[in-house]
């Protein structure tokens, strides 16, 4: 246990030092640029690994092996779809957003969405306000789930109560996020991703030094043929190939979620998207090895009561103690890298977008940014441990899928067919509204709902854009 | 089936396609002057 504390304290010192260095590298910049976009100093290597670290949360290390244990190979395939979707999404977003943002120089995703749609100034402010407000509400609830997961893992690892574990780790995140802004978040994400990649390689090495892929398939098929040759994509849908929908979901997730695509606004001006893809592709495939630990545990111990214990038990029984301690740290890193990006997205929306869209003067930025990070972290911890679960469950059902469908039309469709400000505003309302309908009323799954709602939002974007262009051109022609 | 499981076969197929896509993107990117 003391060994775990020692490596955690060393890791915390490194993370805070990276935050301090990032602050030093951007301290000469005026205004909000350093906090919101890291002074556009995020390079291709840091950017690539940071996107992966943020996208692959603790789910990949704990939840996904548990699902693979329970449902078999379909989870390995489902998790793998994040690799091509994130690479393709990042390549496309880095190519298009780089060009667009060279023109608009936005600091945040809500501001970017408002800036790229020409039209009425009040409607632009409404877009920025709605995008920021929905980001804050939905990401705070998402943050709560992440804080709960990290507190459980850290409390078991450090032998302290969950509340104490979450306060220690959130304090570290607040320190480096508040002092170094997005550059600190991206750089610490990069370090955490290196740890996650090493863990994945160790997990793969331990599994494949014991059993080949064909032997694993044969063994699991002998247990239950459905595990490796499922007739449906359960739990991802009733059709045999419904699992392919995860590709569409992960693509939208990468290109539209503010805590993911804020990265693209922070890239250096001379970044090369194809180099980004070359770094991300093999790294994403390496991270996709992890769920195989769930299949390995199913092969070795087919009667576990709780499938979520597959990874903890794998580390306990099949990984040498010292290395298992390090992998546990890197699992915490996987969760923390996502939390730091979410914290930054919430703080940016609260400290910058809400103030700007309400016409407030943007003064005392450093103090307000720090207070916003602190408030977001405190809000996450308080909601996790003290808020009434019924109220939060209602919002959690909408989830990050609500944000995806809110922004899919104005960001993703705009890449191909740019429309005006009213189209963006109507699309946002239609996307979010249909997501609420699909999840809360029609009980769609977490993969199907945002895809269907994004399609609805995108259709409204195109229809309203067509109407807007007709209306505006007709009005313009009127003498 | 290559491995005896369609899901694992698809995993291998998707991984190979991703690597081919990345190689093509890299070649095209470098041929275009690395921009």
CSV table of C-alpha atoms in Angstrom, one decimal:
chain,number,residue,atom,x,y,z
A,1,UNK,CA,0.0,0.0,0.0
A,2,UNK,CA,2.9,2.4,0.8
A,3,UNK,CA,4.4,1.5,-2.6
A,4,UNK,CA,1.1,2.7,-4.2
A,5,UNK,CA,1.2,6.0,-2.3
A,6,UNK,CA,4.8,6.6,-3.3
A,7,UNK,CA,4.2,6.1,-7.0
A,8,UNK,CA,1.0,8.2,-6.8
A,9,UNK,CA,2.9,11.1,-5.1
A,10,UNK,CA,5.7,10.9,-7.7
A,11,UNK,CA,3.1,11.0,-10.5
A,12,UNK,CA,1.3,14.0,-8.8
A,13,UNK,CA,4.5,15.9,-8.6
A,14,UNK,CA,5.2,15.3,-12.3
A,15,UNK,CA,1.7,16.4,-13.3
A,16,UNK,CA,1.9,19.6,-11.2
A,17,UNK,CA,5.4,20.3,-12.6
A,18,UNK,CA,4.0,19.9,-16.2
A,19,UNK,CA,1.2,22.4,-15.3
A,20,UNK,CA,3.8,24.9,-14.0
A,21,UNK,CA,5.9,24.5,-17.2
A,22,UNK,CA,2.9,25.0,-19.3
A,23,UNK,CA,2.0,28.2,-17.4
A,24,UNK,CA,5.6,29.4,-17.9
A,25,UNK,CA,5.4,28.7,-21.7
A,26,UNK,CA,2.1,30.7,-22.1
A,27,UNK,CA,2.5,33.4,-19.4
A,28,UNK,CA,3.5,36.0,-21.9
A,29,UNK,CA,0.2,35.8,-23.7
A,30,UNK,CA,-2.5,38.3,-23.0
A,31,UNK,CA,-6.2,37.6,-22.5
A,32,UNK,CA,-7.8,34.1,-22.6
A,33,UNK,CA,-5.6,32.5,-25.3
A,34,UNK,CA,-3.3,30.7,-22.8
A,35,UNK,CA,-6.1,29.1,-20.7
A,36,UNK,CA,-8.6,28.4,-23.5
A,37,UNK,CA,-6.4,27.2,-26.4
A,38,UNK,CA,-3.0,26.8,-24.8
A,39,UNK,CA,-1.6,29.7,-26.8
A,40,UNK,CA,-2.0,27.4,-29.9
A,41,UNK,CA,1.1,25.6,-28.8
A,42,UNK,CA,-0.3,22.0,-28.9
A,43,UNK,CA,2.0,20.1,-31.2
A,44,UNK,CA,1.1,17.0,-33.3
A,45,UNK,CA,2.5,14.4,-30.9
A,46,UNK,CA,1.0,15.9,-27.8
A,47,UNK,CA,-2.3,16.5,-29.6
A,48,UNK,CA,-2.5,13.0,-31.0
A,49,UNK,CA,-1.9,11.3,-27.6
A,50,UNK,CA,-4.1,13.8,-25.8
A,51,UNK,CA,-7.1,13.1,-28.0
A,52,UNK,CA,-6.6,9.3,-27.4
A,53,UNK,CA,-6.2,9.7,-23.6
A,54,UNK,CA,-9.3,11.8,-23.4
A,55,UNK,CA,-11.4,9.5,-25.6
A,56,UNK,CA,-10.3,6.3,-23.9
A,57,UNK,CA,-11.5,6.9,-20.3
A,58,UNK,CA,-11.5,4.4,-17.5
A,59,UNK,CA,-14.2,2.5,-19.3
A,60,UNK,CA,-11.6,1.0,-21.6
A,61,UNK,CA,-9.6,-0.4,-18.7
A,62,UNK,CA,-12.4,-1.5,-16.3
A,63,UNK,CA,-15.8,-1.4,-17.9
A,64,UNK,CA,-14.8,-2.9,-21.3
A,65,UNK,CA,-13.0,-5.9,-20.0
A,66,UNK,CA,-16.0,-6.5,-17.7
A,67,UNK,CA,-18.3,-6.4,-20.7
A,68,UNK,CA,-16.0,-8.7,-22.7
A,69,UNK,CA,-16.1,-11.2,-19.8
A,70,UNK,CA,-19.9,-11.1,-19.8
A,71,UNK,CA,-20.7,-10.8,-23.5
A,72,UNK,CA,-17.6,-12.2,-25.2
A,73,UNK,CA,-15.8,-11.0,-28.4
A,74,UNK,CA,-18.5,-8.5,-29.4
A,75,UNK,CA,-17.2,-6.1,-26.8
A,76,UNK,CA,-13.7,-6.4,-28.2
A,77,UNK,CA,-15.0,-5.5,-31.6
A,78,UNK,CA,-17.2,-2.7,-30.3
A,79,UNK,CA,-14.3,-1.1,-28.3
A,80,UNK,CA,-12.0,-1.5,-31.4
A,81,UNK,CA,-14.3,0.7,-33.5
A,82,UNK,CA,-13.2,3.7,-31.4
A,83,UNK,CA,-9.7,3.3,-33.1
A,84,UNK,CA,-10.7,4.0,-36.8
A,85,UNK,CA,-13.5,6.4,-35.8
A,86,UNK,CA,-11.2,8.5,-33.7
A,87,UNK,CA,-8.3,8.5,-36.2
A,88,UNK,CA,-10.7,9.4,-39.1
A,89,UNK,CA,-12.5,12.0,-37.0
A,90,UNK,CA,-9.3,13.6,-35.8
A,91,UNK,CA,-7.8,13.6,-39.3
A,92,UNK,CA,-10.9,15.3,-40.8
A,93,UNK,CA,-11.5,17.7,-37.9
A,94,UNK,CA,-7.8,18.7,-37.8
A,95,UNK,CA,-7.9,19.4,-41.6
A,96,UNK,CA,-11.1,21.3,-41.7
A,97,UNK,CA,-11.1,23.0,-38.3
A,98,UNK,CA,-7.5,24.2,-38.9
A,99,UNK,CA,-8.5,26.0,-42.1
A,100,UNK,CA,-11.7,27.4,-40.6
A,101,UNK,CA,-10.2,28.6,-37.4
A,102,UNK,CA,-7.3,30.3,-39.2
A,103,UNK,CA,-10.1,32.5,-40.5
A,104,UNK,CA,-12.3,32.9,-37.3
A,105,UNK,CA,-9.6,32.5,-34.5
A,106,UNK,CA,-12.2,31.2,-31.9
A,107,UNK,CA,-11.1,30.1,-28.4
A,108,UNK,CA,-13.9,27.7,-27.6
A,109,UNK,CA,-16.3,25.3,-29.5
A,110,UNK,CA,-19.4,27.3,-28.7
A,111,UNK,CA,-17.7,30.5,-29.9
A,112,UNK,CA,-16.5,28.6,-33.0
A,113,UNK,CA,-20.0,27.3,-33.8
A,114,UNK,CA,-21.4,30.9,-33.5
A,115,UNK,CA,-18.5,32.4,-35.6
A,116,UNK,CA,-18.7,30.1,-38.6
A,117,UNK,CA,-22.4,30.8,-39.2
A,118,UNK,CA,-23.0,34.1,-40.8
A,119,UNK,CA,-26.1,36.1,-39.8
A,120,UNK,CA,-27.9,38.0,-37.0
A,121,UNK,CA,-25.7,39.0,-34.1
A,122,UNK,CA,-28.3,38.1,-31.4
A,123,UNK,CA,-28.8,34.7,-32.9
A,124,UNK,CA,-25.0,34.1,-32.8
A,125,UNK,CA,-25.0,35.0,-29.1
A,126,UNK,CA,-27.9,32.7,-28.5
A,127,UNK,CA,-25.9,29.8,-30.2
A,128,UNK,CA,-22.9,30.5,-28.0
A,129,UNK,CA,-25.1,30.7,-24.9
A,130,UNK,CA,-27.1,27.6,-25.6
A,131,UNK,CA,-24.0,25.5,-26.5
A,132,UNK,CA,-22.2,26.7,-23.4
A,133,UNK,CA,-25.2,26.1,-21.0
A,134,UNK,CA,-25.9,22.6,-22.3
A,135,UNK,CA,-22.2,21.8,-22.2
A,136,UNK,CA,-22.0,22.8,-18.5
A,137,UNK,CA,-25.2,20.9,-17.5
A,138,UNK,CA,-24.5,17.7,-19.4
A,139,UNK,CA,-20.8,17.5,-18.7
A,140,UNK,CA,-21.3,18.2,-15.0
A,141,UNK,CA,-23.4,15.1,-14.9
A,142,UNK,CA,-20.9,13.1,-17.0
A,143,UNK,CA,-18.2,14.4,-14.7
A,144,UNK,CA,-20.1,13.0,-11.7
A,145,UNK,CA,-19.9,9.4,-13.2
A,146,UNK,CA,-16.2,9.8,-13.9
A,147,UNK,CA,-15.6,11.1,-10.3
A,148,UNK,CA,-17.5,8.2,-8.9
A,149,UNK,CA,-15.5,5.7,-10.9
A,150,UNK,CA,-12.1,7.3,-10.1
A,151,UNK,CA,-13.0,7.5,-6.4
A,152,UNK,CA,-13.9,3.8,-6.2
A,153,UNK,CA,-10.7,2.7,-8.0
A,154,UNK,CA,-8.5,5.1,-6.0
A,155,UNK,CA,-10.1,4.2,-2.7
A,156,UNK,CA,-9.5,0.5,-3.3
A,157,UNK,CA,-5.9,1.2,-4.4
A,158,UNK,CA,-4.9,3.6,-1.7
A,159,UNK,CA,-7.1,2.2,1.1
A,160,UNK,CA,-8.8,5.5,1.9
A,161,UNK,CA,-12.5,6.5,1.8
A,162,UNK,CA,-13.9,7.3,-1.7
A,163,UNK,CA,-14.6,10.9,-0.8
A,164,UNK,CA,-11.0,11.5,0.4
A,165,UNK,CA,-9.6,9.8,-2.7
A,166,UNK,CA,-11.8,12.0,-5.0
A,167,UNK,CA,-10.8,15.2,-3.2
A,168,UNK,CA,-7.1,14.4,-3.4
A,169,UNK,CA,-7.2,13.6,-7.2
A,170,UNK,CA,-9.6,16.5,-8.1
A,171,UNK,CA,-7.3,18.9,-6.2
A,172,UNK,CA,-4.4,17.8,-8.4
A,173,UNK,CA,-6.4,18.3,-11.5
A,174,UNK,CA,-7.6,21.7,-10.4
A,175,UNK,CA,-4.0,22.8,-9.7
A,176,UNK,CA,-2.5,21.9,-13.1
A,177,UNK,CA,-5.6,22.8,-15.2
A,178,UNK,CA,-6.0,26.2,-13.5
A,179,UNK,CA,-2.4,27.2,-13.8
A,180,UNK,CA,-1.5,25.8,-17.2
A,181,UNK,CA,-4.9,25.8,-19.1
A,182,UNK,CA,-5.4,23.6,-22.1
A,183,UNK,CA,-1.7,23.3,-22.8
A,184,UNK,CA,-1.3,21.7,-19.3
A,185,UNK,CA,-4.3,19.4,-19.9
A,186,UNK,CA,-3.0,18.3,-23.3
A,187,UNK,CA,0.6,17.7,-22.0
A,188,UNK,CA,-0.5,15.8,-18.9
A,189,UNK,CA,-2.9,13.8,-21.1
A,190,UNK,CA,0.0,12.9,-23.3
A,191,UNK,CA,2.0,11.6,-20.4
A,192,UNK,CA,-1.0,9.7,-19.1
A,193,UNK,CA,-1.5,8.2,-22.6
A,194,UNK,CA,2.1,6.9,-22.6
A,195,UNK,CA,1.3,5.1,-19.3
A,196,UNK,CA,-1.9,3.7,-20.8
A,197,UNK,CA,0.0,2.4,-23.9
A,198,UNK,CA,2.6,0.7,-21.8
A,199,UNK,CA,-0.1,-0.9,-19.7
A,200,UNK,CA,-1.9,-2.2,-22.8
A,201,UNK,CA,1.3,-3.7,-24.1
A,202,UNK,CA,2.0,-5.4,-20.8
A,203,UNK,CA,-1.5,-6.8,-20.7
A,204,UNK,CA,-1.2,-8.1,-24.3
A,205,UNK,CA,2.2,-9.6,-23.6
A,206,UNK,CA,0.9,-11.4,-20.5
A,207,UNK,CA,-2.1,-12.8,-22.4
A,208,UNK,CA,-0.3,-13.9,-25.6
A,209,UNK,CA,2.7,-15.4,-23.8
A,210,UNK,CA,0.2,-17.8,-22.2
A,211,UNK,CA,-2.3,-18.5,-25.0
A,212,UNK,CA,-2.6,-17.8,-28.8
A,213,UNK,CA,-5.6,-16.0,-30.2
A,214,UNK,CA,-6.9,-19.2,-31.9
A,215,UNK,CA,-6.6,-21.2,-28.6
A,216,UNK,CA,-8.5,-18.5,-26.8
A,217,UNK,CA,-11.3,-18.5,-29.4
A,218,UNK,CA,-11.4,-22.4,-29.3
A,219,UNK,CA,-11.5,-22.4,-25.5
A,220,UNK,CA,-14.2,-19.8,-25.2
A,221,UNK,CA,-16.3,-21.3,-28.0
A,222,UNK,CA,-16.2,-24.6,-26.1
A,223,UNK,CA,-17.6,-22.8,-23.1
A,224,UNK,CA,-20.4,-21.2,-25.1
A,225,UNK,CA,-20.4,-20.9,-28.9
A,226,UNK,CA,-22.3,-17.5,-28.6
A,227,UNK,CA,-19.3,-15.9,-26.8
A,228,UNK,CA,-17.1,-15.8,-30.0
A,229,UNK,CA,-19.7,-16.2,-32.7
A,230,UNK,CA,-22.7,-14.2,-31.5
A,231,UNK,CA,-25.9,-14.2,-33.6
A,232,UNK,CA,-26.7,-10.6,-32.4
A,233,UNK,CA,-24.7,-7.6,-31.3
A,234,UNK,CA,-26.1,-7.7,-27.8
A,235,UNK,CA,-25.6,-5.4,-25.8
A,236,UNK,CA,-25.2,-3.1,-28.8
A,237,UNK,CA,-28.4,-4.0,-30.6
A,238,UNK,CA,-30.4,-6.9,-31.9
A,239,UNK,CA,-28.9,-7.2,-35.4
A,240,UNK,CA,-25.8,-9.2,-36.0
A,241,UNK,CA,-23.8,-6.2,-37.3
A,242,UNK,CA,-25.5,-3.5,-35.1
A,243,UNK,CA,-22.1,-3.2,-33.4
A,244,UNK,CA,-20.9,-1.3,-36.4
A,245,UNK,CA,-23.0,1.6,-35.2
A,246,UNK,CA,-20.3,2.3,-32.6
A,247,UNK,CA,-18.1,3.5,-35.4
A,248,UNK,CA,-20.6,6.2,-36.3
A,249,UNK,CA,-21.1,7.1,-32.6
A,250,UNK,CA,-17.3,7.3,-31.9
A,251,UNK,CA,-16.8,9.4,-35.1
A,252,UNK,CA,-19.5,11.9,-33.9
A,253,UNK,CA,-18.1,11.8,-30.4
A,254,UNK,CA,-14.6,12.8,-31.7
A,255,UNK,CA,-15.7,15.5,-34.0
A,256,UNK,CA,-18.5,17.2,-32.0
A,257,UNK,CA,-18.0,16.8,-28.2
A,258,UNK,CA,-16.5,20.1,-26.9
A,259,UNK,CA,-14.0,18.3,-24.5
A,260,UNK,CA,-12.7,16.3,-27.5
A,261,UNK,CA,-12.7,18.9,-30.3
A,262,UNK,CA,-11.5,21.8,-28.3
A,263,UNK,CA,-8.1,20.2,-28.9
A,264,UNK,CA,-8.3,21.0,-32.7
A,265,UNK,CA,-8.7,24.7,-32.0
A,266,UNK,CA,-5.5,24.6,-29.8
A,267,UNK,CA,-3.2,23.0,-32.4
A,268,UNK,CA,-0.1,24.8,-33.7
A,269,UNK,CA,-0.7,26.6,-37.0
A,270,UNK,CA,1.7,24.4,-39.0
A,271,UNK,CA,0.4,21.0,-37.7
A,272,UNK,CA,0.1,18.2,-40.3
A,273,UNK,CA,-3.1,16.2,-40.1
A,274,UNK,CA,-1.6,13.2,-41.8
A,275,UNK,CA,1.1,13.0,-39.2
A,276,UNK,CA,-1.6,13.2,-36.5
A,277,UNK,CA,-3.3,10.1,-38.1
A,278,UNK,CA,0.0,8.2,-38.3
A,279,UNK,CA,0.7,8.7,-34.6
A,280,UNK,CA,-2.9,8.0,-33.5
A,281,UNK,CA,-3.6,4.8,-35.6
A,282,UNK,CA,-1.1,2.4,-34.0
A,283,UNK,CA,-1.6,3.9,-30.6
A,284,UNK,CA,-5.4,3.5,-30.8
A,285,UNK,CA,-4.9,-0.2,-31.9
A,286,UNK,CA,-2.6,-0.8,-28.9
A,287,UNK,CA,-5.2,0.6,-26.5
A,288,UNK,CA,-7.7,-1.7,-28.1
A,289,UNK,CA,-5.9,-4.7,-26.7
A,290,UNK,CA,-7.1,-4.1,-23.1
A,291,UNK,CA,-10.6,-5.7,-23.4
A,292,UNK,CA,-8.9,-9.0,-24.3
A,293,UNK,CA,-8.1,-9.3,-20.5
A,294,UNK,CA,-11.8,-9.8,-20.0
A,295,UNK,CA,-11.8,-12.7,-22.5
A,296,UNK,CA,-8.7,-14.2,-20.9
A,297,UNK,CA,-10.3,-14.0,-17.4
A,298,UNK,CA,-13.5,-15.7,-18.8
A,299,UNK,CA,-11.2,-18.5,-20.1
A,300,UNK,CA,-9.4,-18.9,-16.8
A,301,UNK,CA,-12.2,-18.2,-14.3
A,302,UNK,CA,-15.6,-18.6,-16.0
A,303,UNK,CA,-17.7,-18.2,-12.9
A,304,UNK,CA,-17.0,-14.8,-11.5
A,305,UNK,CA,-20.0,-13.3,-9.7
A,306,UNK,CA,-19.2,-9.7,-10.8
A,307,UNK,CA,-18.0,-9.3,-14.4
A,308,UNK,CA,-16.6,-5.8,-13.5
A,309,UNK,CA,-14.0,-7.5,-11.3
A,310,UNK,CA,-12.4,-9.1,-14.4
A,311,UNK,CA,-9.6,-6.5,-14.7
A,312,UNK,CA,-8.9,-6.1,-11.0
A,313,UNK,CA,-8.6,-9.9,-10.6
A,314,UNK,CA,-6.5,-10.2,-13.8
A,315,UNK,CA,-4.1,-7.7,-12.3
A,316,UNK,CA,-4.1,-9.5,-8.9
A,317,UNK,CA,-3.5,-13.0,-10.2
A,318,UNK,CA,-1.7,-12.7,-13.5
A,319,UNK,CA,0.5,-9.6,-13.3
A,320,UNK,CA,3.5,-9.3,-11.0
A,321,UNK,CA,2.6,-7.1,-7.9
A,322,UNK,CA,5.0,-4.1,-8.7
A,323,UNK,CA,3.8,-3.9,-12.3
A,324,UNK,CA,0.2,-4.3,-11.3
A,325,UNK,CA,0.6,-1.2,-9.0
A,326,UNK,CA,1.9,0.8,-12.0
A,327,UNK,CA,-1.0,-0.4,-14.2
A,328,UNK,CA,-3.5,0.6,-11.5
A,329,UNK,CA,-1.9,4.1,-11.6
A,330,UNK,CA,-2.3,4.2,-15.4
A,331,UNK,CA,-5.9,3.1,-15.1
A,332,UNK,CA,-6.4,6.1,-12.8
A,333,UNK,CA,-4.6,8.2,-15.4
A,334,UNK,CA,-7.1,7.0,-18.1
A,335,UNK,CA,-9.9,8.4,-15.9
A,336,UNK,CA,-8.1,11.5,-14.8
A,337,UNK,CA,-7.1,12.5,-18.4
A,338,UNK,CA,-10.8,12.4,-19.4
A,339,UNK,CA,-11.8,14.3,-16.2
A,340,UNK,CA,-9.2,17.1,-16.8
A,341,UNK,CA,-10.5,17.7,-20.3
A,342,UNK,CA,-14.1,17.7,-19.1
A,343,UNK,CA,-13.2,20.1,-16.3
A,344,UNK,CA,-11.5,22.4,-18.8
A,345,UNK,CA,-14.5,22.3,-21.2
A,346,UNK,CA,-17.0,23.2,-18.4
A,347,UNK,CA,-14.7,26.0,-17.0
A,348,UNK,CA,-14.2,27.4,-20.5
A,349,UNK,CA,-18.0,27.5,-21.2
A,350,UNK,CA,-18.7,29.1,-17.8
A,351,UNK,CA,-15.9,31.6,-17.6
A,352,UNK,CA,-15.8,32.6,-21.3
A,353,UNK,CA,-18.8,31.6,-23.4
A,354,UNK,CA,-21.5,32.5,-20.9
A,355,UNK,CA,-19.9,35.8,-20.0
A,356,UNK,CA,-19.2,36.7,-23.7
A,357,UNK,CA,-22.7,35.7,-24.9
A,358,UNK,CA,-24.3,37.8,-22.2
A,359,UNK,CA,-22.3,40.8,-23.2
A,360,UNK,CA,-20.1,41.0,-20.0
A,361,UNK,CA,-16.7,42.7,-20.1
A,362,UNK,CA,-14.0,40.0,-20.2
A,363,UNK,CA,-11.8,41.3,-17.4
A,364,UNK,CA,-9.9,39.5,-14.5
A,365,UNK,CA,-9.7,36.4,-16.8
A,366,UNK,CA,-7.1,34.5,-14.8
A,367,UNK,CA,-9.0,34.7,-11.6
A,368,UNK,CA,-12.3,33.9,-13.2
A,369,UNK,CA,-10.8,30.9,-15.1
A,370,UNK,CA,-9.3,29.6,-11.9
A,371,UNK,CA,-12.5,30.0,-10.0
A,372,UNK,CA,-14.4,28.3,-12.8
A,373,UNK,CA,-12.1,25.2,-12.7
A,374,UNK,CA,-12.4,25.1,-8.9
A,375,UNK,CA,-16.2,25.4,-9.1
A,376,UNK,CA,-16.5,22.7,-11.7
A,377,UNK,CA,-14.4,20.3,-9.7
A,378,UNK,CA,-16.2,21.1,-6.4
A,379,UNK,CA,-19.5,20.7,-8.3
A,380,UNK,CA,-18.5,17.3,-9.6
A,381,UNK,CA,-17.5,16.0,-6.1
A,382,UNK,CA,-20.6,17.5,-4.4
A,383,UNK,CA,-22.9,16.1,-7.0
A,384,UNK,CA,-21.2,12.7,-6.8
A,385,UNK,CA,-21.6,12.3,-3.1
A,386,UNK,CA,-24.5,14.6,-2.0
A,387,UNK,CA,-26.9,15.3,-4.9
A,388,UNK,CA,-30.3,13.4,-5.0
A,389,UNK,CA,-29.7,10.5,-7.5
A,390,UNK,CA,-33.2,10.6,-9.0
A,391,UNK,CA,-32.7,14.1,-10.3
A,392,UNK,CA,-29.3,13.4,-11.8
A,393,UNK,CA,-30.5,10.1,-13.3
A,394,UNK,CA,-33.0,12.0,-15.4
A,395,UNK,CA,-30.2,14.2,-16.9
A,396,UNK,CA,-27.7,11.3,-17.1
A,397,UNK,CA,-30.1,9.5,-19.5
A,398,UNK,CA,-29.5,12.3,-22.0
A,399,UNK,CA,-25.8,12.1,-21.4
A,400,UNK,CA,-23.0,13.2,-23.7
A,401,UNK,CA,-25.2,12.0,-26.6
A,402,UNK,CA,-27.3,15.1,-26.0
A,403,UNK,CA,-24.2,17.2,-26.7
A,404,UNK,CA,-23.3,15.2,-29.7
A,405,UNK,CA,-26.8,15.7,-31.3
A,406,UNK,CA,-26.8,19.4,-30.2
A,407,UNK,CA,-23.6,20.1,-32.2
A,408,UNK,CA,-23.6,17.5,-35.0
A,409,UNK,CA,-25.4,19.7,-37.6
A,410,UNK,CA,-23.7,23.0,-36.9
A,411,UNK,CA,-20.2,21.4,-36.8
A,412,UNK,CA,-20.2,18.2,-38.8
A,413,UNK,CA,-22.6,19.0,-41.6
A,414,UNK,CA,-21.1,22.5,-41.8
A,415,UNK,CA,-17.8,20.9,-42.9
A,416,UNK,CA,-19.6,19.9,-46.1
A,417,UNK,CA,-22.5,22.3,-46.5
A,418,UNK,CA,-22.2,25.5,-44.6
A,419,UNK,CA,-25.5,27.2,-43.7
A,420,UNK,CA,-26.5,30.3,-41.8
A,421,UNK,CA,-27.1,31.2,-38.2
A,422,UNK,CA,-30.8,30.3,-38.0
A,423,UNK,CA,-30.1,26.9,-39.5
A,424,UNK,CA,-27.5,26.3,-36.8
A,425,UNK,CA,-29.9,27.5,-34.0
A,426,UNK,CA,-32.8,25.4,-35.2
A,427,UNK,CA,-30.6,22.4,-35.7
A,428,UNK,CA,-29.3,22.6,-32.1
A,429,UNK,CA,-32.8,22.8,-30.7
A,430,UNK,CA,-34.0,19.9,-32.9
A,431,UNK,CA,-30.9,17.7,-32.2
A,432,UNK,CA,-31.1,18.1,-28.4
A,433,UNK,CA,-34.9,17.8,-28.4
A,434,UNK,CA,-34.9,14.6,-30.5
A,435,UNK,CA,-32.2,13.1,-28.3
A,436,UNK,CA,-34.3,13.7,-25.2
A,437,UNK,CA,-37.3,12.1,-27.0
A,438,UNK,CA,-35.3,9.1,-28.2
A,439,UNK,CA,-33.6,8.4,-24.8
A,440,UNK,CA,-36.3,9.4,-22.3
A,441,UNK,CA,-39.5,8.4,-24.2
A,442,UNK,CA,-38.6,5.9,-26.9
A,443,UNK,CA,-35.9,4.3,-24.8
A,444,UNK,CA,-33.2,4.1,-27.5
A,445,UNK,CA,-29.8,2.8,-26.5
A,446,UNK,CA,-26.8,5.1,-25.8
A,447,UNK,CA,-25.4,4.3,-29.2
A,448,UNK,CA,-28.5,4.6,-31.3
A,449,UNK,CA,-30.0,7.7,-29.7
A,450,UNK,CA,-27.2,10.2,-30.5
A,451,UNK,CA,-26.9,8.8,-34.0
A,452,UNK,CA,-30.6,9.1,-34.7
A,453,UNK,CA,-30.8,12.6,-33.0
A,454,UNK,CA,-27.8,13.8,-34.9
A,455,UNK,CA,-29.4,12.7,-38.2
A,456,UNK,CA,-32.6,14.6,-37.1
A,457,UNK,CA,-30.5,17.7,-36.2
A,458,UNK,CA,-28.6,17.5,-39.4
A,459,UNK,CA,-31.8,17.2,-41.5
A,460,UNK,CA,-33.2,20.3,-39.8
A,461,UNK,CA,-29.8,22.1,-40.4
A,462,UNK,CA,-30.0,21.4,-44.1
A,463,UNK,CA,-33.7,22.2,-44.5
A,464,UNK,CA,-33.5,25.4,-42.5
A,465,UNK,CA,-30.3,26.3,-44.4
A,466,UNK,CA,-32.2,25.9,-47.7
A,467,UNK,CA,-35.1,28.0,-46.4
A,468,UNK,CA,-32.7,30.6,-45.0
A,469,UNK,CA,-30.8,30.9,-48.2
A,470,UNK,CA,-34.0,31.3,-50.2
A,471,UNK,CA,-35.4,33.8,-47.7
A,472,UNK,CA,-32.3,35.8,-47.4
A,473,UNK,CA,-31.6,35.9,-51.2
A,474,UNK,CA,-35.3,36.8,-51.9
A,475,UNK,CA,-35.1,39.6,-49.3
A,476,UNK,CA,-31.8,40.8,-50.7
A,477,UNK,CA,-33.3,41.0,-54.2
A,478,UNK,CA,-36.3,43.1,-52.9
A,479,UNK,CA,-35.7,46.7,-53.8
B,1,UNK,CA,-13.3,-18.2,-40.7
B,2,UNK,CA,-9.7,-17.1,-40.1
B,3,UNK,CA,-9.6,-17.5,-36.3
B,4,UNK,CA,-12.8,-19.4,-35.8
B,5,UNK,CA,-14.7,-16.3,-34.6
B,6,UNK,CA,-16.4,-13.8,-36.9
B,7,UNK,CA,-15.9,-11.0,-34.3
B,8,UNK,CA,-12.2,-11.6,-34.0
B,9,UNK,CA,-11.9,-11.9,-37.8
B,10,UNK,CA,-13.7,-8.5,-38.1
B,11,UNK,CA,-11.3,-7.0,-35.4
B,12,UNK,CA,-8.3,-8.1,-37.6
B,13,UNK,CA,-10.0,-6.8,-40.7
B,14,UNK,CA,-10.8,-3.4,-39.2
B,15,UNK,CA,-7.3,-3.1,-37.8
B,16,UNK,CA,-5.7,-3.8,-41.2
B,17,UNK,CA,-8.1,-1.4,-43.0
B,18,UNK,CA,-7.1,1.3,-40.5
B,19,UNK,CA,-3.4,0.8,-41.1
B,20,UNK,CA,-3.9,0.8,-44.9
B,21,UNK,CA,-6.0,4.0,-44.6
B,22,UNK,CA,-3.3,5.6,-42.4
B,23,UNK,CA,-0.5,4.6,-44.8
B,24,UNK,CA,-2.5,6.1,-47.8
B,25,UNK,CA,-3.2,9.3,-45.9
B,26,UNK,CA,0.5,9.6,-45.0
B,27,UNK,CA,1.7,9.0,-48.6
B,28,UNK,CA,-0.9,11.5,-49.9
B,29,UNK,CA,0.0,14.0,-47.2
B,30,UNK,CA,3.7,13.8,-47.9
B,31,UNK,CA,3.2,13.9,-51.7
B,32,UNK,CA,1.1,17.1,-51.2
B,33,UNK,CA,4.1,18.8,-49.6
B,34,UNK,CA,3.3,17.7,-46.1
B,35,UNK,CA,0.5,20.2,-45.6
